[in-house]
Coordinates of C-alpha atoms in Angstrom, one line a residue:
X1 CA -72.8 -153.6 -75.7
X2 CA -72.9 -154.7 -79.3
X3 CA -70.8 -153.1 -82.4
X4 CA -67.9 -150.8 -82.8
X5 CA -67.6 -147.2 -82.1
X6 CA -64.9 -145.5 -84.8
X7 CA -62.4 -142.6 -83.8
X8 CA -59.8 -140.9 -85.3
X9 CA -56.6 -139.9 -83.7
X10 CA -54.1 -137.5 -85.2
X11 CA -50.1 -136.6 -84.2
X12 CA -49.7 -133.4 -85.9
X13 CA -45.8 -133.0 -86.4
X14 CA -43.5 -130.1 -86.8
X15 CA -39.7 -129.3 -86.3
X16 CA -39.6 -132.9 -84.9
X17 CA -42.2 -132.6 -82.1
X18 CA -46.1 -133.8 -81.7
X19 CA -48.3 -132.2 -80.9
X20 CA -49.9 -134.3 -77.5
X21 CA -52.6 -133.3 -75.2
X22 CA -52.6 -133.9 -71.6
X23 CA -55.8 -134.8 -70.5
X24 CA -56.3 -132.8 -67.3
X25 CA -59.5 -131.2 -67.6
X26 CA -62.2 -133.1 -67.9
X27 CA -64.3 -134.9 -64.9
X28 CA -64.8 -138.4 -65.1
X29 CA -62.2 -138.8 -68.1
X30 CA -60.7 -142.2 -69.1
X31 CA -57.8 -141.1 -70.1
X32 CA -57.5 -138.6 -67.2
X33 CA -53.6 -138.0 -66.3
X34 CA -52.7 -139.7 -69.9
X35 CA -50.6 -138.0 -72.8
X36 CA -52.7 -138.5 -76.7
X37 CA -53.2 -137.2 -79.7
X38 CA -56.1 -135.7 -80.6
X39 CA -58.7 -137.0 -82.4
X40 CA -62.9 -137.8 -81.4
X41 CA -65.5 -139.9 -82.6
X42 CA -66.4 -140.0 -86.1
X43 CA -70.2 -138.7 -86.1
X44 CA -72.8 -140.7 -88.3
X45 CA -72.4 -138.8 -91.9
X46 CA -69.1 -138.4 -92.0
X47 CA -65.9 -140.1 -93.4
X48 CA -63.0 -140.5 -91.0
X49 CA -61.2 -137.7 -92.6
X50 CA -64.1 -135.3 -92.3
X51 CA -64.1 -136.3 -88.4
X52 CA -60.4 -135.8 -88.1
X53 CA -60.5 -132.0 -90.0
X54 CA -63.3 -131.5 -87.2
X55 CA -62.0 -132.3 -84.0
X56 CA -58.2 -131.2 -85.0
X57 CA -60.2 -127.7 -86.0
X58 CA -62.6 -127.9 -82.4
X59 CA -59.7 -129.0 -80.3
X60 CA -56.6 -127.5 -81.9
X61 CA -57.5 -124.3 -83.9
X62 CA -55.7 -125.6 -86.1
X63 CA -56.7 -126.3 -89.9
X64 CA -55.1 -129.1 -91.3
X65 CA -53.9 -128.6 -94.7
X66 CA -51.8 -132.0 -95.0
X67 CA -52.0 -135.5 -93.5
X68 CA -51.8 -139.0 -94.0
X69 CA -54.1 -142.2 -92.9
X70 CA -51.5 -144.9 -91.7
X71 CA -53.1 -147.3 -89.9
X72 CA -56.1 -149.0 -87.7
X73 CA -56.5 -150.0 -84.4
X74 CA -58.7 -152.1 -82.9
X75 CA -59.7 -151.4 -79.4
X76 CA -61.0 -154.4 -77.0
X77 CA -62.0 -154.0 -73.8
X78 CA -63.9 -156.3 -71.7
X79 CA -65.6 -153.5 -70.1
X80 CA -66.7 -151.3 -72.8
X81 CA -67.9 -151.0 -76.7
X82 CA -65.3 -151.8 -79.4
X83 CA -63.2 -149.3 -80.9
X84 CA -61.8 -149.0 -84.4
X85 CA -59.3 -146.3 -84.4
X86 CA -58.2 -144.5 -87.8
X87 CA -54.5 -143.2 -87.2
X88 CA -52.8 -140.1 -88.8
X89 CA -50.0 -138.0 -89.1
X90 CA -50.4 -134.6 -90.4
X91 CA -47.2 -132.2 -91.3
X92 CA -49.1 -129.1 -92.3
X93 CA -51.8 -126.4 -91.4
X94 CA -53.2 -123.1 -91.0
X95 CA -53.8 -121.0 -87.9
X96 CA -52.8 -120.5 -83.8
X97 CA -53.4 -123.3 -81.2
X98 CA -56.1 -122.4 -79.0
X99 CA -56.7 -123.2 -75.6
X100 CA -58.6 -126.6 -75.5
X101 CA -61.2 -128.1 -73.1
X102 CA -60.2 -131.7 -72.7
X103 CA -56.3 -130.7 -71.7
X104 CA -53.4 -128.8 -72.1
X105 CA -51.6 -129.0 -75.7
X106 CA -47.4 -129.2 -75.8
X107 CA -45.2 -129.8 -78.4
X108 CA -43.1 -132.5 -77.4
X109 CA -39.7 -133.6 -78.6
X110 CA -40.6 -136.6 -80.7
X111 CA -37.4 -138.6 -78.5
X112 CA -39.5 -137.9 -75.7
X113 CA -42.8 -139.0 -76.6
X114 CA -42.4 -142.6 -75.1
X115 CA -41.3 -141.3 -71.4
X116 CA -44.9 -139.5 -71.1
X117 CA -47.6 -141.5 -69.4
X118 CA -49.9 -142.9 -71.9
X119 CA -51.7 -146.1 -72.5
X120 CA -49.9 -148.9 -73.0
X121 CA -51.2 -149.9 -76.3
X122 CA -50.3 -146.5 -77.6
X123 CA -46.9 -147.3 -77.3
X124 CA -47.4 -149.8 -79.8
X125 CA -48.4 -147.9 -82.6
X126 CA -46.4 -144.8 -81.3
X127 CA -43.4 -146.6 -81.7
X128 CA -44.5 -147.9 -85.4
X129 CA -44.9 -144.2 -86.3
X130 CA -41.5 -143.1 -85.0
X131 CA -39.3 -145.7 -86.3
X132 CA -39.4 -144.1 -89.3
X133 CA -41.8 -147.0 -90.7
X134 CA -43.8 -145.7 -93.9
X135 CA -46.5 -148.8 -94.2
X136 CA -49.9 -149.0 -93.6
X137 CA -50.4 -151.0 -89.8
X138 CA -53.6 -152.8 -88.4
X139 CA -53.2 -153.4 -84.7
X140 CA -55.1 -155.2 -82.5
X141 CA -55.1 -154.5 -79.1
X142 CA -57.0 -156.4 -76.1
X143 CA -57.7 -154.5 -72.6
X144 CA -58.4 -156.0 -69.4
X145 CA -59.5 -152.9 -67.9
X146 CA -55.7 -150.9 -68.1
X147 CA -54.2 -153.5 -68.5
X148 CA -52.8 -154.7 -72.4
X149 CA -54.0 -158.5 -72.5
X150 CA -53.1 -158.9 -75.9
X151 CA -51.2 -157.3 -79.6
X152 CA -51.5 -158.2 -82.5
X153 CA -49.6 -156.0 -85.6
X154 CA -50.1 -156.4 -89.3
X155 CA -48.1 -153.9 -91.2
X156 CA -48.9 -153.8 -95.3

């Protein structure tokens, strides 16, 4: 495959928890069994933020009224397309969490948010966005299949 698919992904925060989705539901998942954000693939008109409004609203219920862009990832895999990966935090919206299709939602105790079982890479920039850190990042990160090959961090 040739090019780069983008994505979004979003930790929306409040009283010191994300909110994380366990993806349980769907067949034939990738990240099946895995702990993420939410977030989807930015769709051919729109901006990133217009794309992460979207599938917060479709996956969530929730209407985000507040957020922040802090960083890009790119994805590498030797067994599928490129990814780049727009990050955000968001610490306000509107509405009630619905039930979603790709997994259940929990707020989890940002302390706890490393234990859960989650890609390796996300740890990376997980760990960026809980020490506290306020710059922008651009992370690189390689797959072999599961398996982290590579990191690479720029923070600006």
């Amino acid at each position: 495959k040739t090019g780069m698919t983008t994505t979004t992904l979003c930790y929306i925060e409040n009283d010191n928890k994300y909110l994380m989705l366990h993806r349980v539901k769907k067949k034939n998942d990738m990240n099946e069994g895995k702990w993420i954000g939410v977030g989807g693939h930015v769709e051919s008109q729109e901006t990133p933020e217009e794309c992460l409004v979207r599938e917060v609203k479709e996956e969530t219920g929730l209407t985000l009224t507040s957020y922040k862009f802090r960083g890009l990832v790119t994805f590498i895999n030797s067994e599928s397309e490129s990814e780049l990966m727009c990050v955000f935090t968001a610490d306000g919206y509107t509405g009630e969490l619905i039930e979603c299709n790709e997994g259940e939602l929990c707020w989890i105790d940002k302390a706890r948010v490393s234990e859960l079982p989650a890609w390796e890479g996300d740890r990376v920039f997980l760990d960026l966005l809980l020490s506290g850190e306020e710059r922008f990042f651009s992370a690189k990160l390689q797959y072999e299949g599961d398996r982290l090959v590579e990191t690479k961090i720029n923070l600006y």
